[in-house]
Short mmCIF file of N, CA and C in Angstrom, two decimals:
data_model
loop_
_atom_site.label_atom_id
_atom_site.label_comp_id
_atom_site.label_asym_id
_atom_site.label_seq_id
_atom_site.Cartn_x
_atom_site.Cartn_y
_atom_site.Cartn_z
N MET Y 13 -43.35 -38.10 -86.69
CA MET Y 13 -43.65 -37.04 -87.64
C MET Y 13 -42.61 -35.94 -87.55
N THR Y 14 -42.31 -35.32 -88.66
CA THR Y 14 -41.38 -34.21 -88.70
C THR Y 14 -42.11 -32.96 -88.22
N SER Y 15 -41.51 -32.19 -87.33
CA SER Y 15 -42.18 -31.01 -86.80
C SER Y 15 -42.33 -29.95 -87.88
N PRO Y 16 -43.36 -29.09 -87.77
CA PRO Y 16 -43.53 -28.00 -88.75
C PRO Y 16 -42.30 -27.12 -88.88
N ASP Y 17 -41.62 -26.83 -87.75
CA ASP Y 17 -40.42 -25.99 -87.82
C ASP Y 17 -39.32 -26.68 -88.60
N THR Y 18 -39.17 -28.00 -88.39
CA THR Y 18 -38.15 -28.75 -89.13
C THR Y 18 -38.47 -28.76 -90.61
N ARG Y 19 -39.73 -28.98 -90.95
CA ARG Y 19 -40.14 -28.97 -92.36
C ARG Y 19 -39.86 -27.62 -93.01
N ASP Y 20 -40.19 -26.56 -92.30
CA ASP Y 20 -39.96 -25.22 -92.86
C ASP Y 20 -38.47 -24.99 -93.10
N GLN Y 21 -37.63 -25.43 -92.15
CA GLN Y 21 -36.18 -25.26 -92.32
C GLN Y 21 -35.67 -26.10 -93.48
N GLN Y 22 -36.18 -27.32 -93.60
CA GLN Y 22 -35.79 -28.17 -94.73
C GLN Y 22 -36.18 -27.51 -96.06
N ARG Y 23 -37.37 -26.94 -96.11
CA ARG Y 23 -37.81 -26.25 -97.33
C ARG Y 23 -36.87 -25.09 -97.67
N ARG Y 24 -36.55 -24.28 -96.68
CA ARG Y 24 -35.68 -23.13 -96.92
C ARG Y 24 -34.31 -23.58 -97.42
N ASP Y 25 -33.75 -24.59 -96.77
CA ASP Y 25 -32.40 -25.06 -97.14
C ASP Y 25 -32.38 -25.65 -98.55
N LEU Y 26 -33.35 -26.51 -98.84
CA LEU Y 26 -33.36 -27.17 -100.15
C LEU Y 26 -33.69 -26.21 -101.28
N ARG Y 27 -34.57 -25.26 -101.03
CA ARG Y 27 -34.88 -24.26 -102.07
C ARG Y 27 -33.66 -23.40 -102.35
N ALA Y 28 -32.95 -23.00 -101.31
CA ALA Y 28 -31.75 -22.18 -101.50
C ALA Y 28 -30.71 -22.95 -102.31
N ARG Y 29 -30.54 -24.21 -102.01
CA ARG Y 29 -29.57 -25.02 -102.74
C ARG Y 29 -29.99 -25.19 -104.20
N ARG Y 30 -31.29 -25.37 -104.41
CA ARG Y 30 -31.80 -25.54 -105.77
C ARG Y 30 -31.60 -24.26 -106.59
N ARG Y 31 -31.88 -23.12 -105.97
CA ARG Y 31 -31.72 -21.83 -106.67
C ARG Y 31 -30.26 -21.55 -107.00
N ALA Y 32 -29.35 -22.09 -106.19
CA ALA Y 32 -27.92 -21.81 -106.37
C ALA Y 32 -27.29 -22.60 -107.51
N LEU Y 33 -28.00 -23.55 -108.08
CA LEU Y 33 -27.43 -24.35 -109.17
C LEU Y 33 -27.13 -23.47 -110.38
N GLY Y 34 -26.03 -23.76 -111.05
CA GLY Y 34 -25.67 -23.03 -112.26
C GLY Y 34 -26.48 -23.51 -113.45
N ALA Y 35 -26.52 -22.71 -114.50
CA ALA Y 35 -27.31 -23.03 -115.69
C ALA Y 35 -26.86 -24.34 -116.33
N ALA Y 36 -25.56 -24.58 -116.39
CA ALA Y 36 -25.06 -25.81 -117.02
C ALA Y 36 -25.51 -27.04 -116.24
N GLU Y 37 -25.50 -26.96 -114.92
CA GLU Y 37 -25.91 -28.09 -114.09
C GLU Y 37 -27.41 -28.34 -114.23
N ARG Y 38 -28.19 -27.27 -114.29
CA ARG Y 38 -29.65 -27.41 -114.49
C ARG Y 38 -29.95 -28.08 -115.83
N MET Y 39 -29.26 -27.61 -116.88
CA MET Y 39 -29.52 -28.15 -118.21
C MET Y 39 -29.12 -29.61 -118.30
N ALA Y 40 -27.98 -29.97 -117.74
CA ALA Y 40 -27.53 -31.37 -117.76
C ALA Y 40 -28.53 -32.27 -117.05
N ALA Y 41 -29.05 -31.82 -115.92
CA ALA Y 41 -30.03 -32.62 -115.18
C ALA Y 41 -31.32 -32.79 -115.98
N ALA Y 42 -31.78 -31.70 -116.61
CA ALA Y 42 -33.01 -31.76 -117.40
C ALA Y 42 -32.85 -32.70 -118.59
N LEU Y 43 -31.69 -32.69 -119.23
CA LEU Y 43 -31.46 -33.56 -120.38
C LEU Y 43 -31.32 -35.02 -119.97
N ALA Y 44 -30.89 -35.29 -118.74
CA ALA Y 44 -30.75 -36.67 -118.26
C ALA Y 44 -32.09 -37.26 -117.83
N LEU Y 45 -33.04 -36.42 -117.51
CA LEU Y 45 -34.30 -36.89 -116.93
C LEU Y 45 -35.07 -37.87 -117.82
N PRO Y 46 -35.25 -37.61 -119.13
CA PRO Y 46 -36.02 -38.57 -119.94
C PRO Y 46 -35.45 -39.99 -119.90
N GLN Y 47 -34.13 -40.12 -119.84
CA GLN Y 47 -33.51 -41.44 -119.77
C GLN Y 47 -33.89 -42.15 -118.47
N ARG Y 48 -33.95 -41.42 -117.38
CA ARG Y 48 -34.32 -42.01 -116.09
C ARG Y 48 -35.78 -42.45 -116.09
N LEU Y 49 -36.63 -41.70 -116.79
CA LEU Y 49 -38.07 -42.00 -116.81
C LEU Y 49 -38.45 -43.07 -117.82
N ARG Y 50 -37.52 -43.42 -118.69
CA ARG Y 50 -37.82 -44.36 -119.78
C ARG Y 50 -38.45 -45.68 -119.33
N PRO Y 51 -38.06 -46.27 -118.17
CA PRO Y 51 -38.66 -47.55 -117.77
C PRO Y 51 -40.16 -47.49 -117.45
N LEU Y 52 -40.72 -46.30 -117.30
CA LEU Y 52 -42.14 -46.19 -116.92
C LEU Y 52 -43.03 -46.38 -118.14
N PRO Y 53 -43.84 -47.44 -118.19
CA PRO Y 53 -44.71 -47.69 -119.35
C PRO Y 53 -45.69 -46.55 -119.63
N SER Y 54 -46.13 -45.87 -118.58
CA SER Y 54 -47.14 -44.81 -118.77
C SER Y 54 -46.63 -43.64 -119.59
N LEU Y 55 -45.30 -43.54 -119.78
CA LEU Y 55 -44.76 -42.46 -120.59
C LEU Y 55 -44.44 -42.90 -122.02
N SER Y 56 -44.71 -44.15 -122.34
CA SER Y 56 -44.43 -44.64 -123.69
C SER Y 56 -45.69 -45.09 -124.41
N GLN Y 57 -46.84 -44.70 -123.87
CA GLN Y 57 -48.11 -45.09 -124.49
C GLN Y 57 -49.11 -43.95 -124.38
N PRO Y 58 -50.22 -44.01 -125.13
CA PRO Y 58 -51.22 -42.94 -125.05
C PRO Y 58 -51.81 -42.84 -123.65
N GLY Y 59 -52.19 -41.65 -123.27
CA GLY Y 59 -52.79 -41.40 -121.97
C GLY Y 59 -52.51 -39.97 -121.56
N TYR Y 60 -53.03 -39.58 -120.42
CA TYR Y 60 -52.83 -38.23 -119.89
C TYR Y 60 -51.68 -38.24 -118.89
N VAL Y 61 -50.68 -37.43 -119.15
CA VAL Y 61 -49.52 -37.30 -118.25
C VAL Y 61 -49.47 -35.85 -117.77
N ALA Y 62 -49.56 -35.69 -116.46
CA ALA Y 62 -49.50 -34.35 -115.87
C ALA Y 62 -48.06 -34.01 -115.51
N GLY Y 63 -47.66 -32.80 -115.81
CA GLY Y 63 -46.35 -32.30 -115.44
C GLY Y 63 -46.51 -31.03 -114.62
N TYR Y 64 -45.60 -30.12 -114.78
CA TYR Y 64 -45.65 -28.85 -114.08
C TYR Y 64 -44.79 -27.85 -114.83
N TRP Y 65 -45.02 -26.57 -114.54
CA TRP Y 65 -44.21 -25.49 -115.09
C TRP Y 65 -43.10 -25.22 -114.07
N ALA Y 66 -41.88 -25.53 -114.42
CA ALA Y 66 -40.77 -25.42 -113.46
C ALA Y 66 -40.56 -23.98 -113.00
N MET Y 67 -40.54 -23.79 -111.70
CA MET Y 67 -40.34 -22.49 -111.07
C MET Y 67 -39.38 -22.65 -109.90
N ASP Y 68 -38.78 -21.57 -109.47
CA ASP Y 68 -38.00 -21.56 -108.24
C ASP Y 68 -36.89 -22.61 -108.25
N GLY Y 69 -36.28 -22.83 -109.42
CA GLY Y 69 -35.17 -23.77 -109.52
C GLY Y 69 -35.56 -25.23 -109.67
N GLU Y 70 -36.87 -25.52 -109.84
CA GLU Y 70 -37.30 -26.91 -110.01
C GLU Y 70 -36.68 -27.52 -111.26
N LEU Y 71 -36.52 -28.83 -111.25
CA LEU Y 71 -35.98 -29.56 -112.39
C LEU Y 71 -36.96 -29.47 -113.55
N SER Y 72 -36.50 -28.96 -114.68
CA SER Y 72 -37.35 -28.73 -115.84
C SER Y 72 -37.71 -30.03 -116.54
N LEU Y 73 -38.92 -30.06 -117.10
CA LEU Y 73 -39.41 -31.23 -117.84
C LEU Y 73 -39.33 -31.04 -119.35
N HIS Y 74 -38.72 -29.95 -119.82
CA HIS Y 74 -38.80 -29.61 -121.25
C HIS Y 74 -38.23 -30.70 -122.15
N ALA Y 75 -37.18 -31.40 -121.71
CA ALA Y 75 -36.56 -32.42 -122.57
C ALA Y 75 -37.49 -33.61 -122.78
N LEU Y 76 -38.38 -33.83 -121.83
CA LEU Y 76 -39.34 -34.93 -121.95
C LEU Y 76 -40.33 -34.69 -123.09
N LEU Y 77 -40.52 -33.42 -123.45
CA LEU Y 77 -41.53 -33.06 -124.44
C LEU Y 77 -40.95 -32.87 -125.83
N MET Y 78 -39.65 -33.07 -125.99
CA MET Y 78 -39.05 -32.93 -127.31
C MET Y 78 -39.56 -34.03 -128.24
N GLY Y 79 -39.68 -33.73 -129.51
CA GLY Y 79 -40.22 -34.70 -130.45
C GLY Y 79 -41.72 -34.77 -130.32
N GLN Y 80 -42.27 -35.94 -130.48
CA GLN Y 80 -43.72 -36.12 -130.37
C GLN Y 80 -44.01 -37.24 -129.38
N PRO Y 81 -44.14 -36.91 -128.09
CA PRO Y 81 -44.43 -37.96 -127.12
C PRO Y 81 -45.80 -38.58 -127.40
N PRO Y 82 -45.98 -39.85 -127.05
CA PRO Y 82 -47.24 -40.53 -127.34
C PRO Y 82 -48.39 -40.10 -126.42
N PHE Y 83 -48.04 -39.46 -125.31
CA PHE Y 83 -49.06 -39.09 -124.33
C PHE Y 83 -49.53 -37.65 -124.54
N VAL Y 84 -50.66 -37.32 -123.91
CA VAL Y 84 -51.18 -35.95 -123.88
C VAL Y 84 -50.63 -35.29 -122.62
N TYR Y 85 -49.85 -34.23 -122.81
CA TYR Y 85 -49.22 -33.54 -121.68
C TYR Y 85 -50.19 -32.53 -121.09
N CYS Y 86 -50.31 -32.54 -119.78
CA CYS Y 86 -51.23 -31.64 -119.08
C CYS Y 86 -50.48 -30.84 -118.02
N LEU Y 87 -50.98 -29.65 -117.75
CA LEU Y 87 -50.45 -28.81 -116.68
C LEU Y 87 -51.51 -28.64 -115.60
N PRO Y 88 -51.08 -28.50 -114.34
CA PRO Y 88 -52.05 -28.32 -113.26
C PRO Y 88 -52.66 -26.93 -113.26
N CYS Y 89 -53.91 -26.86 -112.80
CA CYS Y 89 -54.64 -25.60 -112.64
C CYS Y 89 -55.17 -25.55 -111.21
N LEU Y 90 -54.86 -24.48 -110.50
CA LEU Y 90 -55.36 -24.32 -109.13
C LEU Y 90 -56.86 -24.05 -109.15
N ARG Y 91 -57.56 -24.70 -108.25
CA ARG Y 91 -59.01 -24.49 -108.13
C ARG Y 91 -59.32 -23.78 -106.82
N GLU Y 92 -60.48 -23.13 -106.79
CA GLU Y 92 -60.86 -22.34 -105.62
C GLU Y 92 -60.99 -23.20 -104.36
N ASP Y 93 -61.28 -24.50 -104.52
CA ASP Y 93 -61.46 -25.37 -103.35
C ASP Y 93 -60.13 -25.93 -102.83
N GLY Y 94 -59.01 -25.47 -103.39
CA GLY Y 94 -57.71 -25.93 -102.92
C GLY Y 94 -57.25 -27.23 -103.54
N SER Y 95 -57.91 -27.66 -104.60
CA SER Y 95 -57.48 -28.86 -105.31
C SER Y 95 -56.93 -28.48 -106.67
N LEU Y 96 -56.51 -29.49 -107.44
CA LEU Y 96 -55.95 -29.27 -108.76
C LEU Y 96 -56.84 -29.89 -109.83
N GLY Y 97 -56.99 -29.19 -110.94
CA GLY Y 97 -57.49 -29.76 -112.17
C GLY Y 97 -56.31 -29.83 -113.13
N PHE Y 98 -56.49 -30.49 -114.26
CA PHE Y 98 -55.40 -30.63 -115.21
C PHE Y 98 -55.91 -30.33 -116.61
N ALA Y 99 -55.12 -29.57 -117.37
CA ALA Y 99 -55.53 -29.16 -118.70
C ALA Y 99 -54.46 -29.52 -119.72
N PRO Y 100 -54.87 -30.17 -120.82
CA PRO Y 100 -53.91 -30.46 -121.89
C PRO Y 100 -53.26 -29.16 -122.37
N TRP Y 101 -51.95 -29.25 -122.65
CA TRP Y 101 -51.21 -28.06 -123.07
C TRP Y 101 -50.10 -28.44 -124.04
N ARG Y 102 -49.97 -27.64 -125.09
CA ARG Y 102 -48.85 -27.76 -126.03
C ARG Y 102 -48.19 -26.40 -126.15
N THR Y 103 -46.93 -26.39 -126.52
CA THR Y 103 -46.20 -25.14 -126.69
C THR Y 103 -47.00 -24.21 -127.60
N GLY Y 104 -47.20 -22.99 -127.15
CA GLY Y 104 -47.94 -22.00 -127.92
C GLY Y 104 -49.37 -21.83 -127.48
N ASP Y 105 -49.92 -22.80 -126.71
CA ASP Y 105 -51.28 -22.66 -126.20
C ASP Y 105 -51.31 -21.52 -125.18
N PRO Y 106 -52.47 -20.82 -125.08
CA PRO Y 106 -52.54 -19.68 -124.15
C PRO Y 106 -52.38 -20.09 -122.69
N LEU Y 107 -51.73 -19.22 -121.94
CA LEU Y 107 -51.49 -19.42 -120.52
C LEU Y 107 -51.96 -18.20 -119.75
N ARG Y 108 -52.23 -18.42 -118.47
CA ARG Y 108 -52.49 -17.31 -117.55
C ARG Y 108 -51.74 -17.60 -116.26
N SER Y 109 -51.45 -16.58 -115.48
CA SER Y 109 -50.75 -16.78 -114.21
C SER Y 109 -51.75 -17.03 -113.09
N ASN Y 110 -51.47 -18.03 -112.25
CA ASN Y 110 -52.35 -18.26 -111.11
C ASN Y 110 -51.94 -17.34 -109.95
N ARG Y 111 -52.53 -17.54 -108.81
CA ARG Y 111 -52.30 -16.62 -107.68
C ARG Y 111 -50.86 -16.62 -107.19
N TYR Y 112 -50.09 -17.65 -107.55
CA TYR Y 112 -48.68 -17.71 -107.17
C TYR Y 112 -47.76 -17.25 -108.30
N GLY Y 113 -48.34 -16.80 -109.40
CA GLY Y 113 -47.54 -16.35 -110.53
C GLY Y 113 -47.05 -17.48 -111.41
N ILE Y 114 -47.61 -18.68 -111.24
CA ILE Y 114 -47.21 -19.85 -112.03
C ILE Y 114 -48.11 -19.94 -113.26
N PRO Y 115 -47.56 -20.06 -114.46
CA PRO Y 115 -48.40 -20.19 -115.66
C PRO Y 115 -49.21 -21.48 -115.65
N GLU Y 116 -50.46 -21.37 -116.07
CA GLU Y 116 -51.31 -22.54 -116.24
C GLU Y 116 -52.20 -22.33 -117.46
N PRO Y 117 -52.68 -23.41 -118.08
CA PRO Y 117 -53.51 -23.27 -119.27
C PRO Y 117 -54.74 -22.40 -119.01
N ASP Y 118 -55.07 -21.58 -119.97
CA ASP Y 118 -56.19 -20.66 -119.85
C ASP Y 118 -57.48 -21.37 -120.27
N LEU Y 119 -57.93 -22.29 -119.41
CA LEU Y 119 -59.14 -23.07 -119.67
C LEU Y 119 -60.08 -23.00 -118.47
N GLU Y 120 -61.37 -22.94 -118.72
CA GLU Y 120 -62.34 -22.95 -117.64
C GLU Y 120 -62.33 -24.30 -116.94
N ARG Y 121 -62.82 -24.32 -115.71
CA ARG Y 121 -62.84 -25.56 -114.92
C ARG Y 121 -63.59 -26.67 -115.65
N THR Y 122 -64.64 -26.33 -116.35
CA THR Y 122 -65.44 -27.35 -117.03
C THR Y 122 -64.65 -28.06 -118.14
N SER Y 123 -63.56 -27.44 -118.59
CA SER Y 123 -62.73 -28.06 -119.63
C SER Y 123 -61.51 -28.78 -119.07
N GLN Y 124 -61.35 -28.74 -117.76
CA GLN Y 124 -60.20 -29.38 -117.13
C GLN Y 124 -60.48 -30.85 -116.84
N LEU Y 125 -59.43 -31.63 -116.77
CA LEU Y 125 -59.53 -33.04 -116.42
C LEU Y 125 -59.38 -33.20 -114.90
N GLU Y 126 -59.95 -34.27 -114.39
CA GLU Y 126 -59.88 -34.55 -112.96
C GLU Y 126 -58.60 -35.35 -112.64
N PRO Y 127 -58.12 -35.27 -111.40
CA PRO Y 127 -56.94 -36.05 -111.03
C PRO Y 127 -57.07 -37.53 -111.34
N GLU Y 128 -58.26 -38.09 -111.19
CA GLU Y 128 -58.48 -39.52 -111.44
C GLU Y 128 -58.28 -39.89 -112.91
N GLN Y 129 -58.32 -38.90 -113.81
CA GLN Y 129 -58.18 -39.18 -115.24
C GLN Y 129 -56.72 -39.24 -115.70
N MET Y 130 -55.80 -38.86 -114.83
CA MET Y 130 -54.40 -38.90 -115.20
C MET Y 130 -53.89 -40.34 -115.17
N HIS Y 131 -52.98 -40.67 -116.08
CA HIS Y 131 -52.33 -41.97 -116.05
C HIS Y 131 -51.02 -41.90 -115.24
N CYS Y 132 -50.36 -40.76 -115.32
CA CYS Y 132 -49.10 -40.55 -114.62
C CYS Y 132 -49.02 -39.07 -114.26
N VAL Y 133 -48.51 -38.77 -113.07
CA VAL Y 133 -48.36 -37.39 -112.63
C VAL Y 133 -46.91 -37.18 -112.22
N LEU Y 134 -46.24 -36.28 -112.92
CA LEU Y 134 -44.87 -35.90 -112.58
C LEU Y 134 -44.98 -34.76 -111.57
N VAL Y 135 -44.61 -35.05 -110.35
CA VAL Y 135 -44.93 -34.19 -109.21
C VAL Y 135 -43.71 -33.36 -108.80
N PRO Y 136 -43.86 -32.04 -108.74
CA PRO Y 136 -42.76 -31.22 -108.22
C PRO Y 136 -42.66 -31.42 -106.71
N LEU Y 137 -41.49 -31.21 -106.17
CA LEU Y 137 -41.31 -31.36 -104.73
C LEU Y 137 -40.10 -30.56 -104.27
N VAL Y 138 -40.03 -30.41 -102.96
CA VAL Y 138 -38.89 -29.73 -102.36
C VAL Y 138 -37.92 -30.76 -101.77
N GLY Y 139 -38.46 -31.84 -101.22
CA GLY Y 139 -37.64 -32.91 -100.66
C GLY Y 139 -38.37 -34.24 -100.76
N PHE Y 140 -37.62 -35.34 -100.67
CA PHE Y 140 -38.23 -36.66 -100.75
C PHE Y 140 -37.40 -37.67 -99.96
N ASP Y 141 -38.02 -38.81 -99.66
CA ASP Y 141 -37.23 -39.94 -99.17
C ASP Y 141 -37.48 -41.14 -100.07
N ARG Y 142 -36.72 -42.17 -99.91
CA ARG Y 142 -36.75 -43.31 -100.83
C ARG Y 142 -37.98 -44.20 -100.63
N ARG Y 143 -38.75 -43.93 -99.59
CA ARG Y 143 -39.98 -44.70 -99.35
C ARG Y 143 -41.21 -44.00 -99.97
N GLY Y 144 -40.99 -42.88 -100.65
CA GLY Y 144 -42.10 -42.17 -101.30
C GLY Y 144 -42.61 -40.98 -100.53
N GLY Y 145 -41.96 -40.65 -99.41
CA GLY Y 145 -42.35 -39.45 -98.68
C GLY Y 145 -42.00 -38.21 -99.48
N ARG Y 146 -42.88 -37.23 -99.49
CA ARG Y 146 -42.69 -36.02 -100.29
C ARG Y 146 -42.86 -34.78 -99.41
N LEU Y 147 -41.84 -33.94 -99.42
CA LEU Y 147 -41.94 -32.62 -98.80
C LEU Y 147 -42.29 -31.65 -99.91
N GLY Y 148 -43.52 -31.17 -99.89
CA GLY Y 148 -43.97 -30.25 -100.92
C GLY Y 148 -43.74 -28.80 -100.54
N ALA Y 149 -44.35 -27.91 -101.29
CA ALA Y 149 -44.17 -26.48 -101.04
C ALA Y 149 -44.96 -26.01 -99.83
N GLY Y 150 -45.90 -26.82 -99.35
CA GLY Y 150 -46.64 -26.46 -98.14
C GLY Y 150 -48.09 -26.11 -98.37
N GLY Y 151 -48.53 -26.06 -99.62
CA GLY Y 151 -49.92 -25.69 -99.89
C GLY Y 151 -50.90 -26.84 -99.81
N GLY Y 152 -50.43 -28.07 -99.90
CA GLY Y 152 -51.30 -29.24 -99.79
C GLY Y 152 -52.11 -29.57 -101.02
N TYR Y 153 -51.84 -28.91 -102.15
CA TYR Y 153 -52.67 -29.13 -103.35
C TYR Y 153 -52.61 -30.57 -103.85
N TYR Y 154 -51.42 -31.13 -103.91
CA TYR Y 154 -51.29 -32.50 -104.43
C TYR Y 154 -51.88 -33.52 -103.45
N ASP Y 155 -51.66 -33.32 -102.16
CA ASP Y 155 -52.22 -34.26 -101.18
C ASP Y 155 -53.75 -34.24 -101.20
N ARG Y 156 -54.35 -33.06 -101.31
CA ARG Y 156 -55.81 -32.99 -101.39
C ARG Y 156 -56.33 -33.62 -102.68
N SER Y 157 -55.66 -33.33 -103.78
CA SER Y 157 -56.13 -33.78 -105.08
C SER Y 157 -56.02 -35.29 -105.26
N PHE Y 158 -55.00 -35.89 -104.64
CA PHE Y 158 -54.77 -37.32 -104.83
C PHE Y 158 -55.00 -38.12 -103.56
N ALA Y 159 -55.80 -37.57 -102.65
CA ALA Y 159 -56.12 -38.27 -101.40
C ALA Y 159 -56.81 -39.60 -101.68
N PHE Y 160 -57.48 -39.72 -102.82
CA PHE Y 160 -58.16 -40.98 -103.15
C PHE Y 160 -57.19 -42.14 -103.32
N LEU Y 161 -55.90 -41.84 -103.47
CA LEU Y 161 -54.89 -42.90 -103.57
C LEU Y 161 -54.52 -43.49 -102.21
N ASN Y 162 -54.93 -42.81 -101.14
CA ASN Y 162 -54.62 -43.30 -99.78
C ASN Y 162 -55.66 -44.31 -99.32
N THR Y 163 -55.99 -45.25 -100.18
CA THR Y 163 -56.93 -46.30 -99.84
C THR Y 163 -56.24 -47.65 -100.02
N VAL Y 164 -56.83 -48.67 -99.43
CA VAL Y 164 -56.29 -50.03 -99.56
C VAL Y 164 -57.37 -50.90 -100.19
N PRO Y 165 -57.08 -51.53 -101.34
CA PRO Y 165 -55.82 -51.41 -102.07
C PRO Y 165 -55.73 -50.07 -102.80
N ARG Y 166 -54.50 -49.62 -102.99
CA ARG Y 166 -54.28 -48.35 -103.70
C ARG Y 166 -54.60 -48.54 -105.18
N PRO Y 167 -55.35 -47.61 -105.77
CA PRO Y 167 -55.62 -47.70 -107.21
C PRO Y 167 -54.31 -47.72 -108.02
N ALA Y 168 -54.34 -48.44 -109.12
CA ALA Y 168 -53.13 -48.57 -109.95
C ALA Y 168 -52.80 -47.29 -110.71
N SER Y 169 -53.78 -46.43 -110.87
CA SER Y 169 -53.58 -45.21 -111.65
C SER Y 169 -54.27 -44.05 -110.95
N PRO Y 170 -53.66 -42.87 -110.99
CA PRO Y 170 -52.40 -42.56 -111.66
C PRO Y 170 -51.19 -42.92 -110.81
N GLN Y 171 -50.06 -43.11 -111.49
CA GLN Y 171 -48.80 -43.26 -110.79
C GLN Y 171 -48.27 -41.86 -110.47
N LEU Y 172 -47.80 -41.69 -109.26
CA LEU Y 172 -47.21 -40.41 -108.85
C LEU Y 172 -45.69 -40.56 -108.88
N VAL Y 173 -45.06 -39.71 -109.68
CA VAL Y 173 -43.61 -39.77 -109.86
C VAL Y 173 -43.01 -38.42 -109.45
N GLY Y 174 -42.33 -38.40 -108.34
CA GLY Y 174 -41.67 -37.17 -107.90
C GLY Y 174 -40.48 -36.87 -108.79
N ILE Y 175 -40.27 -35.59 -109.07
CA ILE Y 175 -39.14 -35.15 -109.90
C ILE Y 175 -38.26 -34.25 -109.04
N ALA Y 176 -36.98 -34.60 -108.95
CA ALA Y 176 -36.09 -33.85 -108.05
C ALA Y 176 -34.64 -34.03 -108.45
N TYR Y 177 -33.83 -33.13 -107.98
CA TYR Y 177 -32.38 -33.32 -108.03
C TYR Y 177 -32.00 -34.31 -106.92
N GLY Y 178 -30.94 -35.07 -107.14
CA GLY Y 178 -30.53 -36.06 -106.15
C GLY Y 178 -30.29 -35.48 -104.77
N PHE Y 179 -29.79 -34.25 -104.70
CA PHE Y 179 -29.48 -33.67 -103.39
C PHE Y 179 -30.72 -33.34 -102.58
N GLN Y 180 -31.90 -33.44 -103.17
CA GLN Y 180 -33.13 -33.15 -102.44
C GLN Y 180 -33.60 -34.34 -101.59
N GLN Y 181 -32.86 -35.43 -101.62
CA GLN Y 181 -33.23 -36.59 -100.81
C GLN Y 181 -33.01 -36.28 -99.33
N LEU Y 182 -33.99 -36.66 -98.51
CA LEU Y 182 -33.95 -36.45 -97.07
C LEU Y 182 -33.78 -37.80 -96.37
N GLU Y 183 -32.95 -37.83 -95.36
CA GLU Y 183 -32.74 -39.07 -94.61
C GLU Y 183 -33.62 -39.15 -93.36
N ASP Y 184 -34.08 -38.00 -92.89
CA ASP Y 184 -34.80 -37.97 -91.61
C ASP Y 184 -36.21 -37.42 -91.78
N PHE Y 185 -36.89 -37.86 -92.84
CA PHE Y 185 -38.22 -37.33 -93.13
C PHE Y 185 -39.30 -38.29 -92.66
N ALA Y 186 -40.30 -37.76 -91.96
CA ALA Y 186 -41.43 -38.57 -91.52
C ALA Y 186 -42.71 -37.93 -92.06
N PRO Y 187 -43.45 -38.63 -92.93
CA PRO Y 187 -44.64 -38.04 -93.52
C PRO Y 187 -45.77 -37.86 -92.52
N GLU Y 188 -46.65 -36.94 -92.85
CA GLU Y 188 -47.87 -36.73 -92.08
C GLU Y 188 -48.90 -37.78 -92.52
N PRO Y 189 -49.91 -38.05 -91.68
CA PRO Y 189 -50.92 -39.06 -92.03
C PRO Y 189 -51.64 -38.77 -93.34
N TRP Y 190 -51.81 -37.50 -93.68
CA TRP Y 190 -52.54 -37.14 -94.89
C TRP Y 190 -51.67 -37.08 -96.15
N ASP Y 191 -50.36 -37.21 -95.99
CA ASP Y 191 -49.48 -37.16 -97.15
C ASP Y 191 -49.74 -38.35 -98.07
N VAL Y 192 -49.73 -38.10 -99.36
CA VAL Y 192 -49.91 -39.16 -100.36
C VAL Y 192 -48.53 -39.57 -100.85
N ALA Y 193 -48.22 -40.85 -100.70
CA ALA Y 193 -46.88 -41.34 -101.04
C ALA Y 193 -46.68 -41.38 -102.56
N LEU Y 194 -45.44 -41.16 -102.96
CA LEU Y 194 -45.05 -41.27 -104.36
C LEU Y 194 -44.79 -42.73 -104.70
N ASP Y 195 -45.07 -43.10 -105.96
CA ASP Y 195 -44.74 -44.44 -106.44
C ASP Y 195 -43.26 -44.53 -106.83
N TYR Y 196 -42.78 -43.46 -107.43
CA TYR Y 196 -41.39 -43.38 -107.89
C TYR Y 196 -40.86 -41.98 -107.63
N VAL Y 197 -39.55 -41.86 -107.62
CA VAL Y 197 -38.88 -40.56 -107.69
C VAL Y 197 -37.83 -40.66 -108.78
N ALA Y 198 -37.83 -39.70 -109.69
CA ALA Y 198 -36.82 -39.63 -110.74
C ALA Y 198 -35.92 -38.44 -110.47
N THR Y 199 -34.61 -38.70 -110.42
CA THR Y 199 -33.63 -37.64 -110.30
C THR Y 199 -32.78 -37.65 -111.57
N GLU Y 200 -31.79 -36.78 -111.62
CA GLU Y 200 -30.90 -36.76 -112.78
C GLU Y 200 -30.03 -38.02 -112.83
N ARG Y 201 -29.98 -38.77 -111.72
CA ARG Y 201 -29.09 -39.93 -111.65
C ARG Y 201 -29.78 -41.29 -111.64
N GLU Y 202 -31.05 -41.34 -111.18
CA GLU Y 202 -31.69 -42.63 -111.00
C GLU Y 202 -33.22 -42.52 -110.96
N LEU Y 203 -33.86 -43.68 -111.15
CA LEU Y 203 -35.29 -43.82 -110.94
C LEU Y 203 -35.45 -44.72 -109.72
N ILE Y 204 -36.07 -44.19 -108.67
CA ILE Y 204 -36.23 -44.90 -107.41
C ILE Y 204 -37.64 -45.49 -107.36
N ASP Y 205 -37.73 -46.79 -107.17
CA ASP Y 205 -39.02 -47.45 -106.98
C ASP Y 205 -39.36 -47.39 -105.49
N CYS Y 206 -40.19 -46.42 -105.12
CA CYS Y 206 -40.49 -46.18 -103.72
C CYS Y 206 -41.35 -47.30 -103.13
N ARG Y 207 -42.13 -47.96 -103.96
CA ARG Y 207 -42.98 -49.05 -103.47
C ARG Y 207 -42.11 -50.19 -102.97
N ALA Y 208 -41.00 -50.47 -103.66
CA ALA Y 208 -40.08 -51.52 -103.23
C ALA Y 208 -39.37 -51.12 -101.93
N ALA Y 209 -39.01 -49.84 -101.82
CA ALA Y 209 -38.32 -49.37 -100.62
C ALA Y 209 -39.24 -49.37 -99.40
N ALA Y 210 -40.54 -49.09 -99.63
CA ALA Y 210 -41.49 -49.06 -98.53
C ALA Y 210 -41.77 -50.47 -98.04
#
């Protein structure tokens, strides 16, 4: 296992590198992302696809939403119990800021969808490895919300797809027992099938 101090240092280093990217590099990566995600069937058919509101230099998903995608796009909503709900969102729908200042749909919990209802989840991350290990921001929201995927056999849905810049790949990452592995990681350069690597 990676020590907490090592994880914290990795988070600091990768976040600083992400923030240092220039606007042109960010835009080029965002525009390349839909092409990398194209092989995933869950993004070319009806269903619920969860994304995120890019913050702190995260790779933006805006190019994926250009035109009229066949899926219903959802954004995560923080819940009081430390888990995530998901709410359908389109440009112009009302938003509110959560406790971290991240915009989320202004919908009551009773109107939110459960993690099990998602077909595909585009997961933000700070670091990753090619076996599906994910270094998150440290809050544990995704691991708690998708813990039901840590069963054998693993449910086929939702697929968890990490979204990252290529430089966020870690060579010396060891996941914790409670970490939920990613099925894929999409960067500006490639789509990594983590299940094959594992």
